[in-house]
Coordinates of C-alpha atoms and ligand atoms in Angstrom, one line a residue:
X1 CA -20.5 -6.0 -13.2
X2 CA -20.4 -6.3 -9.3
X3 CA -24.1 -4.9 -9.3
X4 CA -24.9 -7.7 -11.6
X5 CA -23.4 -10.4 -9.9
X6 CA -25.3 -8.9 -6.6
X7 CA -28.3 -9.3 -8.5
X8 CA -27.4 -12.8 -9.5
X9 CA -27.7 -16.3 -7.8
X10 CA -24.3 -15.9 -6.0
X11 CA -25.1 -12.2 -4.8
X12 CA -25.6 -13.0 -1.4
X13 CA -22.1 -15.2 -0.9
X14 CA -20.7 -12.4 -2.5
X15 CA -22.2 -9.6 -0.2
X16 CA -21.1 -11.7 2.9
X17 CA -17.6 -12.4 1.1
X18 CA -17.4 -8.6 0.8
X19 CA -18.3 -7.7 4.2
X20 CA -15.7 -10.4 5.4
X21 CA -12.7 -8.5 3.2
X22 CA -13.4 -5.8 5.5
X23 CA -11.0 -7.4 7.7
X24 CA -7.5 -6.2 7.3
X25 CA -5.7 -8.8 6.1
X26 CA -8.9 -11.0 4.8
X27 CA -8.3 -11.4 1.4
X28 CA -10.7 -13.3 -1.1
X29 CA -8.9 -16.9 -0.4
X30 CA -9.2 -16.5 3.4
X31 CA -13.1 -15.0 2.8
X32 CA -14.2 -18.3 1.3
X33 CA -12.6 -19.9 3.6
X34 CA -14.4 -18.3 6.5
X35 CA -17.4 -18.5 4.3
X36 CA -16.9 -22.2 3.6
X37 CA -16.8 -22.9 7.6
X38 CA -20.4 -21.5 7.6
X39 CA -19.2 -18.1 8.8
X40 CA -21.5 -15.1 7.4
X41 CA -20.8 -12.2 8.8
X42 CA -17.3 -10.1 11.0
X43 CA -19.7 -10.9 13.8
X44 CA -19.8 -14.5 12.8
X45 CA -15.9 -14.2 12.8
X46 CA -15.9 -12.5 16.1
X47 CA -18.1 -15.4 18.4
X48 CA -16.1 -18.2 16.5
X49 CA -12.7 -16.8 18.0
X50 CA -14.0 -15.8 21.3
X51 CA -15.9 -19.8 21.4
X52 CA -12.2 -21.2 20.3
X53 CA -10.3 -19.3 23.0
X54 CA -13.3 -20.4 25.7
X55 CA -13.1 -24.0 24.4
X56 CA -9.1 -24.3 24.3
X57 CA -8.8 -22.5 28.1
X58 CA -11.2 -25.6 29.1
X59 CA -9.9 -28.0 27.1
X60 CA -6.3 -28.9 25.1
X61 CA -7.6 -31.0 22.1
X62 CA -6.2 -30.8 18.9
X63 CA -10.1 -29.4 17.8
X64 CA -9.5 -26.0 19.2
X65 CA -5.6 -26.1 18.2
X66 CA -6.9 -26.0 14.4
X67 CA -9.3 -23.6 15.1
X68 CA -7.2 -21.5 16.7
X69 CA -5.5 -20.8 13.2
X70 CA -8.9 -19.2 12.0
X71 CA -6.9 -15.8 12.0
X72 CA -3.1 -14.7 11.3
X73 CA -2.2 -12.8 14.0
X74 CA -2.4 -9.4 12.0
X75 CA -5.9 -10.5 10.5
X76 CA -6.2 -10.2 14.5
X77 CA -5.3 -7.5 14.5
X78 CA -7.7 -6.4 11.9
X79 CA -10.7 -8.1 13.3
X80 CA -9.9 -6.7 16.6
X81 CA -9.6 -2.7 15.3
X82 CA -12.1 -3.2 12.6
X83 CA -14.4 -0.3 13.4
X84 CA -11.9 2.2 14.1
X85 CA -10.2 0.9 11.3
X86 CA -13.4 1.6 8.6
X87 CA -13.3 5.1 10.0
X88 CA -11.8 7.4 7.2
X89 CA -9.1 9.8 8.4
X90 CA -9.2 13.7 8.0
X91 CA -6.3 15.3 6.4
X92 CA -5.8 17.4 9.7
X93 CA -5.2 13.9 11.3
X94 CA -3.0 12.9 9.0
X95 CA -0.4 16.1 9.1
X96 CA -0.6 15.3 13.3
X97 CA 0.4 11.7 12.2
X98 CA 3.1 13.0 10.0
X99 CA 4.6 15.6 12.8
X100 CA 4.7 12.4 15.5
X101 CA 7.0 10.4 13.1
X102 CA 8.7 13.2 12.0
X103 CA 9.6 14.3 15.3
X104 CA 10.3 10.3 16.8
X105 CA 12.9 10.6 13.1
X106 CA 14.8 14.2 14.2
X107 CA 15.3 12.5 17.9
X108 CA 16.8 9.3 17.2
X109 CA 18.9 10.4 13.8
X110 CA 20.1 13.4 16.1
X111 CA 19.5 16.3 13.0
X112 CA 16.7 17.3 11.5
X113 CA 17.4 16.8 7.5
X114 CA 15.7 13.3 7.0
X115 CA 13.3 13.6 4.1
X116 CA 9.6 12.3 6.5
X117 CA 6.6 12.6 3.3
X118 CA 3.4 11.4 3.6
X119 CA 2.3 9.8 0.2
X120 CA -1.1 7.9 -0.7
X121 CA -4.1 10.0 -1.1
X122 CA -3.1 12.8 1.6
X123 CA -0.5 14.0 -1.1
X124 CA -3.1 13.3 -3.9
X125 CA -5.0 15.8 -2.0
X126 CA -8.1 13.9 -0.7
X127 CA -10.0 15.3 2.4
X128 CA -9.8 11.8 3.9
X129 CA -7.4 8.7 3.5
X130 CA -8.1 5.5 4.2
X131 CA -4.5 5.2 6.1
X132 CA -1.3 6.9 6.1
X133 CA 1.6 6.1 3.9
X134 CA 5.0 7.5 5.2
X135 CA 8.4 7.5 3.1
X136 CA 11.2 8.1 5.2
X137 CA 15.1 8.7 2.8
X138 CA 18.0 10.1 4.3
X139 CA 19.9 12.6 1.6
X140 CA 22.9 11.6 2.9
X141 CA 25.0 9.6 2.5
X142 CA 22.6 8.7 -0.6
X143 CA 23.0 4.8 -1.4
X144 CA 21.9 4.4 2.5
X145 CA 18.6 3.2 3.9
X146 CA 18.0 5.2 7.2
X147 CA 17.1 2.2 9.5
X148 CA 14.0 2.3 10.8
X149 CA 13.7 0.2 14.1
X150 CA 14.8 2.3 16.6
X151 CA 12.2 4.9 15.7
X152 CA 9.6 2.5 15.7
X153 CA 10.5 1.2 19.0
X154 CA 10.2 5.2 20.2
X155 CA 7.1 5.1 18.4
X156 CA 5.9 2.1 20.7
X157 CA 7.3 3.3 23.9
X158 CA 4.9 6.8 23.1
X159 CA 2.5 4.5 22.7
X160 CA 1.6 5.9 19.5
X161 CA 2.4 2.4 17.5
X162 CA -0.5 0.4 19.2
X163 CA 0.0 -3.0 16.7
X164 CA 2.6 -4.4 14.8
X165 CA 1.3 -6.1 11.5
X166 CA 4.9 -6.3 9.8
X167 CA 8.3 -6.0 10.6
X168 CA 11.5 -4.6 9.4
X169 CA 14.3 -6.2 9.1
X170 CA 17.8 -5.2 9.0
X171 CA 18.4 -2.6 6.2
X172 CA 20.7 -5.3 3.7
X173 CA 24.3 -4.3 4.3
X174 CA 25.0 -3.6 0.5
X175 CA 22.5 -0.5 0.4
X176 CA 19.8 0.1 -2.1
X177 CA 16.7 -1.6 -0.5
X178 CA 13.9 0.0 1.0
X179 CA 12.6 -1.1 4.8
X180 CA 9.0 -1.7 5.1
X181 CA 6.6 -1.1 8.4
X182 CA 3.0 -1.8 8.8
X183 CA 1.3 -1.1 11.8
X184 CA -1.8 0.3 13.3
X185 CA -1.2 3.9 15.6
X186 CA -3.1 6.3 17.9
X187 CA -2.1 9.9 18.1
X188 CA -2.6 10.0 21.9
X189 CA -5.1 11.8 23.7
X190 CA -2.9 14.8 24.9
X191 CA -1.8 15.5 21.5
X192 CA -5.2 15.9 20.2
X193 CA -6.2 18.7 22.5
X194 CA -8.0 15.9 24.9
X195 CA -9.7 14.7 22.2
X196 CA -10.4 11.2 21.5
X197 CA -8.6 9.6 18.3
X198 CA -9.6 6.1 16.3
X199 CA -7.0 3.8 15.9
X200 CA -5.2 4.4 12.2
X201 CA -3.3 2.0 9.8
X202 CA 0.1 3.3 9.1
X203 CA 2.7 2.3 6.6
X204 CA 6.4 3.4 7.3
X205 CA 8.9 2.8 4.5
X206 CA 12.6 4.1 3.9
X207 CA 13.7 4.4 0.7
X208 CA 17.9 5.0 0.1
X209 CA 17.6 8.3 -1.5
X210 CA 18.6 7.2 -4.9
X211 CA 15.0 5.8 -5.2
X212 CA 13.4 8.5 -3.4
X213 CA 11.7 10.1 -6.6
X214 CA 10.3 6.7 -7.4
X215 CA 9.0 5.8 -4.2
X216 CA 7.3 9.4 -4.1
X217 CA 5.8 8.2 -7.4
X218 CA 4.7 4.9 -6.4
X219 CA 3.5 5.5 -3.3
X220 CA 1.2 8.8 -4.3
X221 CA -0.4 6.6 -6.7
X222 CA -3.7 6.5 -7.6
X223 CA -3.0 2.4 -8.2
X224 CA -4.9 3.0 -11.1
X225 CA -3.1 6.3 -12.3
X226 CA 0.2 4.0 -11.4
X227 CA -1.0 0.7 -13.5
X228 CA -1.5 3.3 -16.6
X229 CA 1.8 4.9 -16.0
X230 CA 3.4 1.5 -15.8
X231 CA 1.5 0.1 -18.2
X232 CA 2.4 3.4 -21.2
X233 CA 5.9 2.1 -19.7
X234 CA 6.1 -1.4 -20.6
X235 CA 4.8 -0.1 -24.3
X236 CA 8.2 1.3 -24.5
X237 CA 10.0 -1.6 -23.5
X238 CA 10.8 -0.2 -19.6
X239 CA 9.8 -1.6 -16.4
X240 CA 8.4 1.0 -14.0
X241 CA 8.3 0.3 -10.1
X242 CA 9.8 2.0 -6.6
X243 CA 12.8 0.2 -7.6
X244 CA 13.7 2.4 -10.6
X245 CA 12.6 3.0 -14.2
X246 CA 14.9 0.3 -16.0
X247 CA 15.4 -1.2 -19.7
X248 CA 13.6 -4.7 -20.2
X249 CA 13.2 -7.5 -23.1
X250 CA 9.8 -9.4 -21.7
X251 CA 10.1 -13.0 -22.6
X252 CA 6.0 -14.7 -22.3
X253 CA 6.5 -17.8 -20.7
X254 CA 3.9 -20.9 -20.1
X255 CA 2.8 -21.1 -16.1
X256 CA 2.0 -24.5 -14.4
X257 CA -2.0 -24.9 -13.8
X258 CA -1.5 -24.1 -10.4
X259 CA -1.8 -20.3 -11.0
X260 CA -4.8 -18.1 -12.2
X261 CA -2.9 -16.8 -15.7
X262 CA -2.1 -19.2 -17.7
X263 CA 1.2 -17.1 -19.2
X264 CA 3.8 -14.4 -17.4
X265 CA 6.0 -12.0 -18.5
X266 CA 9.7 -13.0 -17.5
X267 CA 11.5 -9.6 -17.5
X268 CA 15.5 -9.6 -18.3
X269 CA 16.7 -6.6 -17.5
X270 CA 19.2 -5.2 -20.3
X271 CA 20.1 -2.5 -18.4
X272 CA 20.7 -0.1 -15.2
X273 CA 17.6 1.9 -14.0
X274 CA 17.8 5.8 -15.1
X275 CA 18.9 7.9 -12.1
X276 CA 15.8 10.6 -12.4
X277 CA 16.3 13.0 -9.4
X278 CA 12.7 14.0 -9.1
X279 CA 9.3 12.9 -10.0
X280 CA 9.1 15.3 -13.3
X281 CA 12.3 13.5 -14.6
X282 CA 10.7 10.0 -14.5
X283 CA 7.6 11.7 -16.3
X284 CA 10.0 13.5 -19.1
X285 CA 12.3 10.1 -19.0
X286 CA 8.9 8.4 -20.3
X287 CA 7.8 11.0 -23.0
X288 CA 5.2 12.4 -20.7
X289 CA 4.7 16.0 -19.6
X290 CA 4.5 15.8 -15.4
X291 CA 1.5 15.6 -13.6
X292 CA 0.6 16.7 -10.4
X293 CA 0.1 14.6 -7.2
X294 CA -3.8 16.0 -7.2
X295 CA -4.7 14.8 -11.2
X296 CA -3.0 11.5 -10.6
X297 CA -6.7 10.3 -9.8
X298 CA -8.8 7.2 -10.9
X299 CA -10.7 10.3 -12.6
X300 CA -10.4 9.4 -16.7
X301 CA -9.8 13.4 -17.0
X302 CA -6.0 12.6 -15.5
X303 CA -5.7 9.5 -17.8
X304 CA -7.0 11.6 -20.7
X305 CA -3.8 13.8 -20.0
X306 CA -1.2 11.2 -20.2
X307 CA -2.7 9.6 -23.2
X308 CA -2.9 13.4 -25.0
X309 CA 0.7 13.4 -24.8
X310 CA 1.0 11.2 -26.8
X311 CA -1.3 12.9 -29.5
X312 CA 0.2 15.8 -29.3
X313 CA 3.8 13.6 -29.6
X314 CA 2.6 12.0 -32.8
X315 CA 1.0 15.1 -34.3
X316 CA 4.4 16.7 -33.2
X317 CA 6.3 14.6 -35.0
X318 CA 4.2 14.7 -38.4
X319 CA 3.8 10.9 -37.6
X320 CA 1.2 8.5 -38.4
X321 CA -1.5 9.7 -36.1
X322 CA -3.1 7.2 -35.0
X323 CA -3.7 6.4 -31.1
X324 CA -2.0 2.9 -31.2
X325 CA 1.4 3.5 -32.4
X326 CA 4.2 2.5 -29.8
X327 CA 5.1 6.2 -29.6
X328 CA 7.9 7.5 -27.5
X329 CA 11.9 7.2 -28.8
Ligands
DCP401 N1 -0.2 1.1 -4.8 C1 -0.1 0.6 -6.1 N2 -0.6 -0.6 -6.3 C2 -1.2 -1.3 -5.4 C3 -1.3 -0.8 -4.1 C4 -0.8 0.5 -3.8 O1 0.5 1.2 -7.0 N3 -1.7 -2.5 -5.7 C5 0.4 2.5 -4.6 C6 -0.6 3.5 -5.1 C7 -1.4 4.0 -3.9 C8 -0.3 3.9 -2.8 O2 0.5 2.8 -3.2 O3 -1.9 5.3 -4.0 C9 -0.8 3.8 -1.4 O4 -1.6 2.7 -1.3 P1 -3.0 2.8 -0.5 O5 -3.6 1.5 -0.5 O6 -2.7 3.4 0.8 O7 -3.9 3.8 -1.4 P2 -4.2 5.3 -1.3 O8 -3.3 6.0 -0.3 O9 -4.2 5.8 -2.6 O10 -5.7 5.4 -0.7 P3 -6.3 5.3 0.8 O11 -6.9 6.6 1.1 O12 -7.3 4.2 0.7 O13 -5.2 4.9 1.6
MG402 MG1 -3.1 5.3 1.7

């Protein structure tokens, strides 16, 4: 479909819209905004901020004051480390990345038995990621979340944390929410045996360990392997997220006109989420047999698994059969 519209009438807005998404941040709003203002390119981007900054060190008109809101300041950021940032990141990389946060975690906590995995598609097994997605959970005591902030502000005094796009706040005093970090880092130039690095995008998020199974789920993905996983979920009447694996009635409601769908699901929750103690569980909890981090691709071979299940369930069972039964008990 996206070579066809690239074909079409629109196919060059679009190309330049695409180009301009490159920028962390840039989503497709903020594009055709950019786009609107004439902009056509990252370079485009690029002269337009660096002309606002000249024209509003000369002058203090309220021009330059708008203009100066162009750009957030993480989509800054993004513009700013674009190139490094498009640069894909070799596994080998990725473990060094891993080691720095796992050793800034063992000095501040003081002992060495916080749980420091790196999800996404390292633990999927890819020989590049496009960033590096850390879940941090300390075992004990297990309705905690290990607070993140004074690791990160070791991070930044090693001058491995180079940008800040997020951050955390306080871990909520009543326990069971996770603490969220997003960031741009450098493993520095001594720790690569002299060798120059790119900058990286890093995600750092702890989990209290009661949700550590799903956040290892969520956060290894594929999305796509995920949005199947959730979506086999919802059949069953359960709702499926890092927060848990819990009972739900879904009640379709009417939106305003404001928003793109013109109905939503309202979820009540009729019960407690499952306590599953390791990825397998939440697979078995859903009628599923596990699957490993590597087939959780985009690859329809891995979706073919989870959906045989389900054959094999009904044809267990002397059922119906058929592929479009609601399945599971
Ligand atoms: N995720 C999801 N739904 C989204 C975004 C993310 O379920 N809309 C989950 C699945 C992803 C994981 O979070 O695998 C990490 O997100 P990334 O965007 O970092 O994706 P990957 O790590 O899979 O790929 P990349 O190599 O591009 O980082
Ligand atoms: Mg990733």
């Amino acid at each position: 479909r996206k070579e066809q519209l690239m074909a079409g009438p629109n196919g060059e807005q679009l190309r330049i819209m695409t180009e301009l998404q490159e920028i962390w941040g840039v989503g497709k709003k903020k594009a055709q905004k950019l786009y609107n203002l004439g902009l056509r390119s990252i370079e485009d981007v690029r002269k337009r901020i660096h002309l606002d900054s000249s024209n509003s060190s000369n002058s203090s008109n309220s021009e330059t004051t708008n203009q100066k809101c162009l750009l957030t300041t993480g989509q800054l950021i993004g513009l700013n480390r674009h190139e490094d940032l498009q640069e894909r990141i070799p596994r080998k990389e990725v473990e060094m990345i891993t080691s720095i946060v796992r050793d800034a975690v063992n000095k501040v906590a003081g002992r060495n038995n916080i749980l420091v995995e790196t999800c996404g598609s390292y633990r999927r097994g890819n020989k590049s990621s496009g960033d590096v997605d850390v879940l941090i959970s300390d075992p004990t005591p297990s309705g905690t979340t290990f607070d993140l902030r004074n690791v990160l502000n070791k991070l930044r005094e090693d001058d491995f944390l180079t940008d800040d796009l997020s951050h955390p706040g306080a871990p909520s005093v009543e326990g069971g929410k996770r603490q969220s970090y997003m960031g741009v880092c450098k493993v520095p130039i001594e720790k690569n045996h002299g060798n120059e690095t790119f900058h990286r995008r890093i995600d750092v998020k702890s989990f209290p360990h009661t949700l550590w199974s799903y956040a290892l789920l969520y956060f290894t993905g594929s999305d796509h392997f995920n949005r199947s996983m959730r979506l086999w979920a919802k059949k069953l009447g359960w709702t499926l997220s890092d927060k848990g694996l819990s009972p739900v009635i879904r009640q379709r409601q009417k939106r305003d006109s404001s928003t793109t769908y013109q109905y939503q699901d309202d979820k009540v929750w009729t019960g407690d989420s499952l306590e599953c103690n390791s990825e397998e569980e939440i697979f078995h909890a859903l009628g599923l047999v596990y699957v490993t981090p590597p087939m959780r691709t985009s690859d329809p071979s891995a979706m073919k698994m989870v959906k045989l299940v389900q054959e094999d369930e009904d044809g267990g069972s002397g059922g119906s059969g058929g592929s479009g039964g609601s399945g599971g008990s």
